[in-house]
Amino acid sequence: MNLYEEFVHSEDDVEATPDYQIIEFDNRRTHQRFSLRRNKRAPLAFACDGLTVNLSTTRWFVITPMGTANIKDISISGVGILCNEPLSIGMRFYIELEQTRVLCEVTREHTIKGRLKFLGARWIYRDKDEVQNLIDAIRLRAKI
């Protein structure tokens, strides 16, 4: 079985479609991404799919909430989010879901409309188990 192979069960003659899209392997990426978008044709400005998480930052050694973001795709090496927070390339922030908090660094940004941006971020590894716990929680919540 392929490491990224997924099983989708169907009933009778109806072909089942997964609730997520596997993005084909991209030569620019080391790890395969899993998209949380249900309709890839919908513009990002109107995409209501994905999973909402909290963002925070450290100010004077205190974790301070920044706002929320919507995860659109995720992999073991990084995450793609949609948010309107004032983040720019090189800034570090935390993604929080349930009891898990993982540090990220913005590596790519694309303005969608007004303050709304699509950001690509890489995980800052302190402990790979934290990243895996976050990915597992996201996959469980999004039913991937």
Short mmCIF file of C-alpha atoms in Angstrom, two decimals:
data_model
loop_
_atom_site.label_atom_id
_atom_site.label_comp_id
_atom_site.label_asym_id
_atom_site.label_seq_id
_atom_site.Cartn_x
_atom_site.Cartn_y
_atom_site.Cartn_z
CA MET A 1 0.00 0.00 0.00
CA ASN A 2 1.25 3.44 -0.90
CA LEU A 3 2.02 5.70 2.05
CA TYR A 4 -0.54 8.25 0.86
CA GLU A 5 -3.16 5.81 -0.38
CA GLU A 6 -6.63 6.44 0.99
CA PHE A 7 -9.68 4.18 0.96
CA VAL A 8 -13.12 5.54 0.13
CA HIS A 9 -16.09 3.24 0.65
CA SER A 10 -19.04 3.33 -1.70
CA GLU A 11 -22.51 1.89 -1.56
CA ASP A 12 -23.84 -0.15 -4.47
CA ASP A 13 -23.29 1.48 -7.85
CA VAL A 14 -22.79 5.03 -6.56
CA GLU A 15 -19.18 6.11 -6.80
CA ALA A 16 -17.99 7.73 -3.58
CA THR A 17 -15.96 10.91 -3.64
CA PRO A 18 -13.70 11.85 -0.75
CA ASP A 19 -14.38 14.96 1.35
CA TYR A 20 -10.93 16.25 0.48
CA GLN A 21 -8.68 16.49 -2.54
CA ILE A 22 -5.23 14.98 -2.75
CA ILE A 23 -3.04 17.50 -4.50
CA GLU A 24 -0.86 15.77 -7.05
CA PHE A 25 2.80 15.62 -6.16
CA ASP A 26 4.51 18.89 -6.98
CA ASN A 27 8.24 18.90 -7.71
CA ARG A 28 8.65 22.04 -5.60
CA ARG A 29 7.42 20.21 -2.50
CA THR A 30 9.13 17.61 -0.39
CA HIS A 31 5.92 16.29 1.20
CA GLN A 32 2.46 15.67 -0.23
CA ARG A 33 -0.20 18.17 0.79
CA PHE A 34 -3.78 17.34 1.72
CA SER A 35 -6.33 19.91 0.65
CA LEU A 36 -9.27 20.63 2.95
CA ARG A 37 -11.14 22.38 0.14
CA ARG A 38 -14.26 20.66 -1.13
CA ASN A 39 -14.68 22.71 -4.27
CA LYS A 40 -11.36 23.70 -5.76
CA ARG A 41 -13.06 25.76 -8.47
CA ALA A 42 -14.55 28.20 -5.96
CA PRO A 43 -12.43 31.35 -5.60
CA LEU A 44 -10.52 31.57 -2.31
CA ALA A 45 -12.33 34.80 -1.42
CA PHE A 46 -15.62 32.85 -1.30
CA ALA A 47 -14.33 29.46 -0.10
CA CYS A 48 -16.12 28.53 3.12
CA ASP A 49 -14.46 25.14 3.45
CA GLY A 50 -11.36 24.21 5.40
CA LEU A 51 -10.85 24.19 9.15
CA THR A 52 -10.76 27.26 11.40
CA VAL A 53 -7.91 27.50 13.92
CA ASN A 54 -6.68 30.15 16.34
CA LEU A 55 -3.53 32.18 15.75
CA SER A 56 -1.33 33.57 18.50
CA THR A 57 2.06 35.14 18.98
CA THR A 58 4.56 35.67 21.79
CA ARG A 59 4.89 39.16 23.25
CA TRP A 60 7.19 39.61 26.23
CA PHE A 61 7.18 35.85 26.84
CA VAL A 62 3.38 35.74 27.00
CA ILE A 63 1.21 33.95 24.43
CA THR A 64 -1.14 36.59 22.98
CA PRO A 65 -4.13 35.73 20.75
CA MET A 66 -4.01 37.28 17.26
CA GLY A 67 -7.20 36.05 15.63
CA THR A 68 -8.35 33.13 13.52
CA ALA A 69 -7.39 31.57 10.21
CA ASN A 70 -8.82 28.92 7.95
CA ILE A 71 -6.55 26.02 6.96
CA LYS A 72 -6.87 25.20 3.27
CA ASP A 73 -4.09 22.60 2.92
CA ILE A 74 -1.60 20.88 5.19
CA SER A 75 1.45 18.63 5.08
CA ILE A 76 4.19 17.44 7.40
CA SER A 77 6.36 20.35 6.20
CA GLY A 78 3.88 23.23 6.29
CA VAL A 79 0.40 24.65 6.05
CA GLY A 80 -1.63 26.94 3.77
CA ILE A 81 -4.03 29.30 5.54
CA LEU A 82 -6.48 32.01 4.63
CA CYS A 83 -6.59 34.94 7.07
CA ASN A 84 -6.83 38.70 7.37
CA GLU A 85 -4.23 39.13 10.11
CA PRO A 86 -1.27 41.47 9.43
CA LEU A 87 1.30 38.73 8.83
CA SER A 88 4.14 39.08 6.35
CA ILE A 89 6.96 36.88 5.09
CA GLY A 90 9.37 35.92 7.86
CA MET A 91 6.94 36.53 10.73
CA ARG A 92 6.43 33.73 13.24
CA PHE A 93 3.14 32.78 14.83
CA TYR A 94 1.45 29.82 16.51
CA ILE A 95 -1.39 27.73 15.11
CA GLU A 96 -3.61 26.40 17.88
CA LEU A 97 -6.20 23.64 17.75
CA GLU A 98 -7.60 22.08 20.90
CA GLN A 99 -4.61 21.54 23.24
CA THR A 100 -1.96 21.69 20.51
CA ARG A 101 0.11 24.77 19.65
CA VAL A 102 2.75 24.70 16.88
CA LEU A 103 5.11 27.49 15.81
CA CYS A 104 5.13 28.50 12.11
CA GLU A 105 6.96 30.96 9.91
CA VAL A 106 5.35 32.68 6.92
CA THR A 107 7.18 31.75 3.72
CA ARG A 108 4.72 32.90 1.07
CA GLU A 109 1.84 35.34 0.84
CA HIS A 110 -0.72 36.07 -1.81
CA THR A 111 -3.30 38.86 -1.45
CA ILE A 112 -6.81 37.67 -2.27
CA LYS A 113 -8.90 40.79 -1.71
CA GLY A 114 -8.31 43.74 0.59
CA ARG A 115 -6.73 42.45 3.82
CA LEU A 116 -7.59 38.82 3.06
CA LYS A 117 -4.44 36.81 2.26
CA PHE A 118 -3.49 33.26 1.49
CA LEU A 119 -0.33 32.46 3.47
CA GLY A 120 2.05 29.56 3.13
CA ALA A 121 3.91 28.75 6.33
CA ARG A 122 6.46 26.17 7.33
CA TRP A 123 6.57 24.46 10.69
CA ILE A 124 9.36 25.50 13.05
CA TYR A 125 10.31 22.14 14.51
CA ARG A 126 10.95 21.95 18.20
CA ASP A 127 9.26 18.60 18.50
CA LYS A 128 7.99 16.70 15.47
CA ASP A 129 5.42 15.00 17.69
CA GLU A 130 3.69 18.37 18.22
CA VAL A 131 3.35 18.83 14.46
CA GLN A 132 2.08 15.28 14.00
CA ASN A 133 -0.44 15.76 16.84
CA LEU A 134 -1.73 18.92 15.16
CA ILE A 135 -2.00 17.21 11.76
CA ASP A 136 -3.81 14.26 13.36
CA ALA A 137 -6.25 16.60 15.13
CA ILE A 138 -6.91 18.47 11.86
CA ARG A 139 -7.38 15.24 9.91
CA LEU A 140 -9.76 13.93 12.59
CA ARG A 141 -11.78 17.15 12.60
CA ALA A 142 -11.86 17.40 8.80
CA LYS A 143 -12.47 13.62 8.47
CA ILE A 144 -9.53 13.09 6.13
#
